[in-house]
Amino acid sequence: MFLKFCVFLGSFLSMSYVEYYSSHLNWKPVSLIHHLIVASASNYLLYNDPQKIFHMTEYNSTDFSPIYNYIPIISCAYGYFDLYHAISDKKSFDFVFHGIFFVGTTSWAQYNNVTHWLYPGLLIETSSIFLTTIHKHPFIKYMFCASFILYRNILLPYISAYWFYHNSNLYEPVMNNEKMVASFLIMINSLNFFWGYKVIHKLMKHLKQE
């Protein structure tokens, strides 16, 4: 537990340092670094051992390589930056909700020592790589839209549906943590479908203007 706290604190301080010295930029290096780390780890896990993605609640943290137990802690530290920017940049309620959800979910996972259960959700950070750099080149807009739909509106809902199908005993009293996972999956998928509608709408509008 002490080592995990050190990882969290070290990540938070490192992000604060980068954030302070990159504040003059029109993009956020902290976000890009986080998304690259998390997306690389989660996609590699999906490719190398998909069972631990689709059946995440059937595994213990000891079933994972130590690095996989620490990467979600980095995401927990990043969640505070996500929430801070959602508030400071005066973004809409859905972005603020995402920040609160991010912090709440990762903190809950840390408290219950089930950070490895977060990997299905961390997969969707892949599309955020392109969102962070979306203004660098027009082609990146299309990469963002494609990755958003693939990861957030197809892959995660599929993983979620698969998980629900294989966890039909959620009503049992001993399944408290699994009930929380179920509520998290419903909320994040609902938010992603809402955003997916907006992304597709903007894409169609952009294509009509070309």
mmCIF file of C-alpha atoms in Angstrom:
data_model
loop_
_atom_site.group_PDB
_atom_site.id
_atom_site.type_symbol
_atom_site.label_atom_id
_atom_site.label_comp_id
_atom_site.label_asym_id
_atom_site.label_seq_id
_atom_site.Cartn_x
_atom_site.Cartn_y
_atom_site.Cartn_z
ATOM 1 C CA MET A 1 0.000 0.000 0.000
ATOM 2 C CA PHE A 2 2.844 2.399 0.819
ATOM 3 C CA LEU A 3 4.457 1.792 -2.567
ATOM 4 C CA LYS A 4 1.153 2.453 -4.327
ATOM 5 C CA PHE A 5 0.808 5.718 -2.425
ATOM 6 C CA CYS A 6 4.325 6.670 -3.531
ATOM 7 C CA VAL A 7 3.392 5.929 -7.148
ATOM 8 C CA PHE A 8 0.271 8.072 -6.813
ATOM 9 C CA LEU A 9 2.112 10.962 -5.150
ATOM 10 C CA GLY A 10 5.054 10.749 -7.556
ATOM 11 C CA SER A 11 2.697 10.727 -10.536
ATOM 12 C CA PHE A 12 0.726 13.675 -9.218
ATOM 13 C CA LEU A 13 3.840 15.741 -8.498
ATOM 14 C CA SER A 14 5.369 14.881 -11.872
ATOM 15 C CA MET A 15 2.175 15.889 -13.643
ATOM 16 C CA SER A 16 2.058 19.122 -11.649
ATOM 17 C CA TYR A 17 5.632 19.903 -12.698
ATOM 18 C CA VAL A 18 4.962 19.267 -16.389
ATOM 19 C CA GLU A 19 1.682 21.143 -16.190
ATOM 20 C CA TYR A 20 3.347 24.211 -14.681
ATOM 21 C CA TYR A 21 6.146 24.407 -17.248
ATOM 22 C CA SER A 22 3.903 23.693 -20.238
ATOM 23 C CA SER A 23 1.089 26.097 -19.394
ATOM 24 C CA HIS A 24 2.097 28.340 -22.321
ATOM 25 C CA LEU A 25 1.333 25.612 -24.860
ATOM 26 C CA ASN A 26 -2.003 25.323 -26.646
ATOM 27 C CA TRP A 27 -2.157 21.598 -25.888
ATOM 28 C CA LYS A 28 -1.685 19.530 -22.724
ATOM 29 C CA PRO A 29 1.446 17.330 -22.592
ATOM 30 C CA VAL A 30 0.268 15.772 -19.305
ATOM 31 C CA SER A 31 -2.848 14.459 -21.019
ATOM 32 C CA LEU A 32 -0.936 13.088 -23.999
ATOM 33 C CA ILE A 33 1.658 11.326 -21.818
ATOM 34 C CA HIS A 34 -1.067 9.784 -19.664
ATOM 35 C CA HIS A 35 -3.093 8.594 -22.632
ATOM 36 C CA LEU A 36 -0.054 7.072 -24.332
ATOM 37 C CA ILE A 37 0.981 5.138 -21.216
ATOM 38 C CA VAL A 38 -2.506 3.893 -20.374
ATOM 39 C CA ALA A 39 -3.519 3.091 -23.959
ATOM 40 C CA SER A 40 -0.289 1.179 -24.605
ATOM 41 C CA ALA A 41 -0.669 -0.953 -21.474
ATOM 42 C CA SER A 42 -4.384 -1.679 -21.897
ATOM 43 C CA ASN A 43 -4.128 -2.489 -25.609
ATOM 44 C CA TYR A 44 -1.165 -4.766 -24.983
ATOM 45 C CA LEU A 45 -3.132 -6.561 -22.259
ATOM 46 C CA LEU A 46 -6.107 -6.931 -24.618
ATOM 47 C CA TYR A 47 -3.845 -8.382 -27.309
ATOM 48 C CA ASN A 48 -1.704 -10.544 -25.048
ATOM 49 C CA ASP A 49 -4.276 -11.777 -22.502
ATOM 50 C CA PRO A 50 -7.848 -10.815 -23.476
ATOM 51 C CA GLN A 51 -9.340 -13.020 -20.747
ATOM 52 C CA LYS A 52 -8.133 -10.514 -18.162
ATOM 53 C CA ILE A 53 -10.099 -7.808 -19.956
ATOM 54 C CA PHE A 54 -13.330 -9.713 -20.542
ATOM 55 C CA HIS A 55 -13.288 -11.526 -17.183
ATOM 56 C CA MET A 56 -11.508 -8.856 -15.116
ATOM 57 C CA THR A 57 -13.530 -9.443 -11.932
ATOM 58 C CA GLU A 58 -12.523 -13.113 -11.834
ATOM 59 C CA TYR A 59 -8.872 -12.226 -11.303
ATOM 60 C CA ASN A 60 -6.910 -10.982 -8.311
ATOM 61 C CA SER A 61 -4.236 -8.300 -8.473
ATOM 62 C CA THR A 62 -1.607 -11.016 -7.910
ATOM 63 C CA ASP A 63 -2.589 -12.571 -11.245
ATOM 64 C CA PHE A 64 -1.197 -9.518 -13.023
ATOM 65 C CA SER A 65 2.350 -8.397 -13.581
ATOM 66 C CA PRO A 66 3.147 -5.664 -10.979
ATOM 67 C CA ILE A 67 3.343 -2.956 -13.656
ATOM 68 C CA TYR A 68 -0.329 -3.537 -14.500
ATOM 69 C CA ASN A 69 -1.294 -2.808 -10.901
ATOM 70 C CA TYR A 70 0.530 0.531 -10.900
ATOM 71 C CA ILE A 71 -0.564 2.021 -14.215
ATOM 72 C CA PRO A 72 -4.190 2.532 -13.054
ATOM 73 C CA ILE A 73 -2.770 4.453 -10.083
ATOM 74 C CA ILE A 74 -1.213 6.883 -12.575
ATOM 75 C CA SER A 75 -4.697 7.277 -14.031
ATOM 76 C CA CYS A 76 -6.058 8.019 -10.571
ATOM 77 C CA ALA A 77 -3.545 10.849 -10.210
ATOM 78 C CA TYR A 78 -4.412 12.085 -13.697
ATOM 79 C CA GLY A 79 -8.112 12.066 -12.833
ATOM 80 C CA TYR A 80 -7.598 15.112 -10.632
ATOM 81 C CA PHE A 81 -6.136 17.010 -13.581
ATOM 82 C CA ASP A 82 -9.039 15.932 -15.763
ATOM 83 C CA LEU A 83 -11.501 17.248 -13.185
ATOM 84 C CA TYR A 84 -9.494 20.438 -12.600
ATOM 85 C CA HIS A 85 -9.429 21.343 -16.300
ATOM 86 C CA ALA A 86 -13.102 20.497 -16.738
ATOM 87 C CA ILE A 87 -13.907 23.046 -14.016
ATOM 88 C CA SER A 88 -11.249 25.689 -14.732
ATOM 89 C CA ASP A 89 -11.918 25.657 -18.486
ATOM 90 C CA LYS A 90 -15.638 25.989 -17.706
ATOM 91 C CA LYS A 91 -16.580 22.959 -19.757
ATOM 92 C CA SER A 92 -20.104 21.598 -19.947
ATOM 93 C CA PHE A 93 -21.637 19.416 -17.249
ATOM 94 C CA ASP A 94 -20.851 16.156 -19.077
ATOM 95 C CA PHE A 95 -17.111 16.914 -18.936
ATOM 96 C CA VAL A 96 -17.290 17.813 -15.242
ATOM 97 C CA PHE A 97 -19.245 14.621 -14.625
ATOM 98 C CA HIS A 98 -16.549 12.676 -16.482
ATOM 99 C CA GLY A 99 -13.893 14.208 -14.217
ATOM 100 C CA ILE A 100 -15.836 13.331 -11.066
ATOM 101 C CA PHE A 101 -16.510 9.842 -12.431
ATOM 102 C CA PHE A 102 -12.825 9.386 -13.294
ATOM 103 C CA VAL A 103 -11.654 10.349 -9.800
ATOM 104 C CA GLY A 104 -14.411 8.385 -8.069
ATOM 105 C CA THR A 105 -13.919 5.177 -10.043
ATOM 106 C CA THR A 106 -10.130 5.051 -9.786
ATOM 107 C CA SER A 107 -10.199 5.996 -6.087
ATOM 108 C CA TRP A 108 -12.767 3.285 -5.380
ATOM 109 C CA ALA A 109 -10.627 0.727 -7.219
ATOM 110 C CA GLN A 110 -7.554 1.737 -5.244
ATOM 111 C CA TYR A 111 -9.389 1.539 -1.925
ATOM 112 C CA ASN A 112 -10.667 -1.966 -2.716
ATOM 113 C CA ASN A 113 -7.379 -3.119 -4.253
ATOM 114 C CA VAL A 114 -9.023 -3.913 -7.597
ATOM 115 C CA THR A 115 -7.266 -1.428 -9.875
ATOM 116 C CA HIS A 116 -6.809 -4.209 -12.443
ATOM 117 C CA TRP A 117 -10.579 -4.157 -12.933
ATOM 118 C CA LEU A 118 -10.215 -0.733 -14.556
ATOM 119 C CA TYR A 119 -8.545 -1.964 -17.735
ATOM 120 C CA PRO A 120 -11.690 -2.294 -19.876
ATOM 121 C CA GLY A 121 -12.365 1.380 -19.129
ATOM 122 C CA LEU A 122 -8.756 2.407 -19.638
ATOM 123 C CA LEU A 123 -8.875 1.003 -23.171
ATOM 124 C CA ILE A 124 -11.024 3.917 -24.269
ATOM 125 C CA GLU A 125 -8.210 6.355 -23.470
ATOM 126 C CA THR A 126 -6.834 5.306 -26.868
ATOM 127 C CA SER A 127 -9.154 7.746 -28.614
ATOM 128 C CA SER A 128 -8.064 10.498 -26.222
ATOM 129 C CA ILE A 129 -4.569 10.412 -27.756
ATOM 130 C CA PHE A 130 -6.025 11.873 -30.935
ATOM 131 C CA LEU A 131 -8.294 14.275 -29.048
ATOM 132 C CA THR A 132 -5.256 15.806 -27.325
ATOM 133 C CA THR A 133 -3.511 16.425 -30.666
ATOM 134 C CA ILE A 134 -6.617 17.055 -32.763
ATOM 135 C CA HIS A 135 -5.556 20.572 -33.804
ATOM 136 C CA LYS A 136 -2.117 19.502 -35.054
ATOM 137 C CA HIS A 137 -3.309 18.154 -38.401
ATOM 138 C CA PRO A 138 -6.740 17.896 -40.113
ATOM 139 C CA PHE A 139 -6.305 14.133 -40.610
ATOM 140 C CA ILE A 140 -6.160 13.620 -36.831
ATOM 141 C CA LYS A 141 -9.821 14.630 -36.621
ATOM 142 C CA TYR A 142 -10.741 11.548 -38.629
ATOM 143 C CA MET A 143 -8.435 9.368 -36.534
ATOM 144 C CA PHE A 144 -10.149 10.653 -33.405
ATOM 145 C CA CYS A 145 -13.637 9.972 -34.759
ATOM 146 C CA ALA A 146 -12.704 6.470 -35.927
ATOM 147 C CA SER A 147 -10.965 5.555 -32.666
ATOM 148 C CA PHE A 148 -13.778 7.050 -30.590
ATOM 149 C CA ILE A 149 -16.429 4.979 -32.328
ATOM 150 C CA LEU A 150 -14.280 1.840 -32.311
ATOM 151 C CA TYR A 151 -13.197 1.951 -28.662
ATOM 152 C CA ARG A 152 -16.001 3.831 -26.934
ATOM 153 C CA ASN A 153 -19.095 2.895 -28.928
ATOM 154 C CA ILE A 154 -18.217 -0.628 -30.094
ATOM 155 C CA LEU A 155 -15.445 -2.289 -28.078
ATOM 156 C CA LEU A 156 -16.361 -1.152 -24.549
ATOM 157 C CA PRO A 157 -20.098 -1.848 -24.989
ATOM 158 C CA TYR A 158 -19.192 -5.297 -26.314
ATOM 159 C CA ILE A 159 -16.911 -6.013 -23.343
ATOM 160 C CA SER A 160 -19.599 -4.685 -20.993
ATOM 161 C CA ALA A 161 -22.343 -6.828 -22.539
ATOM 162 C CA TYR A 162 -20.057 -9.866 -22.364
ATOM 163 C CA TRP A 163 -19.297 -9.160 -18.708
ATOM 164 C CA PHE A 164 -22.980 -8.713 -17.806
ATOM 165 C CA TYR A 165 -23.858 -11.959 -19.581
ATOM 166 C CA HIS A 166 -21.258 -13.889 -17.585
ATOM 167 C CA ASN A 167 -22.166 -12.191 -14.284
ATOM 168 C CA SER A 168 -25.897 -12.791 -14.115
ATOM 169 C CA ASN A 169 -25.615 -13.492 -10.376
ATOM 170 C CA LEU A 170 -25.124 -9.820 -9.489
ATOM 171 C CA TYR A 171 -28.177 -9.940 -7.211
ATOM 172 C CA GLU A 172 -26.315 -12.110 -4.691
ATOM 173 C CA PRO A 173 -25.310 -10.278 -1.460
ATOM 174 C CA VAL A 174 -21.618 -11.174 -1.801
ATOM 175 C CA MET A 175 -21.352 -9.418 -5.167
ATOM 176 C CA ASN A 176 -21.092 -5.862 -3.798
ATOM 177 C CA ASN A 177 -17.956 -4.900 -5.711
ATOM 178 C CA GLU A 178 -19.393 -6.404 -8.877
ATOM 179 C CA LYS A 179 -22.530 -4.302 -8.409
ATOM 180 C CA MET A 180 -20.333 -1.208 -8.354
ATOM 181 C CA VAL A 181 -18.623 -2.351 -11.554
ATOM 182 C CA ALA A 182 -22.039 -2.804 -13.161
ATOM 183 C CA SER A 183 -23.079 0.744 -12.236
ATOM 184 C CA PHE A 184 -19.755 2.137 -13.502
ATOM 185 C CA LEU A 185 -20.157 0.335 -16.835
ATOM 186 C CA ILE A 186 -23.693 1.633 -17.286
ATOM 187 C CA MET A 187 -22.645 5.218 -16.543
ATOM 188 C CA ILE A 188 -19.531 5.294 -18.727
ATOM 189 C CA ASN A 189 -21.277 3.629 -21.663
ATOM 190 C CA SER A 190 -24.190 6.055 -21.404
ATOM 191 C CA LEU A 191 -21.782 8.992 -21.423
ATOM 192 C CA ASN A 192 -19.840 7.553 -24.367
ATOM 193 C CA PHE A 193 -22.985 7.026 -26.437
ATOM 194 C CA PHE A 194 -24.004 10.620 -25.703
ATOM 195 C CA TRP A 195 -20.576 11.844 -26.790
ATOM 196 C CA GLY A 196 -20.597 9.450 -29.746
ATOM 197 C CA TYR A 197 -23.773 11.071 -31.030
ATOM 198 C CA LYS A 198 -22.124 14.500 -30.791
ATOM 199 C CA VAL A 199 -18.925 13.282 -32.474
ATOM 200 C CA ILE A 200 -20.788 11.729 -35.406
ATOM 201 C CA HIS A 201 -22.995 14.813 -35.737
ATOM 202 C CA LYS A 202 -19.937 17.098 -35.896
ATOM 203 C CA LEU A 203 -18.211 14.768 -38.359
ATOM 204 C CA MET A 204 -21.179 14.753 -40.714
ATOM 205 C CA LYS A 205 -21.423 18.522 -40.485
ATOM 206 C CA HIS A 206 -17.704 18.827 -41.248
ATOM 207 C CA LEU A 207 -17.949 16.507 -44.255
ATOM 208 C CA LYS A 208 -20.860 18.489 -45.699
ATOM 209 C CA GLN A 209 -18.808 21.700 -45.522
ATOM 210 C CA GLU A 210 -15.894 20.214 -47.489
#
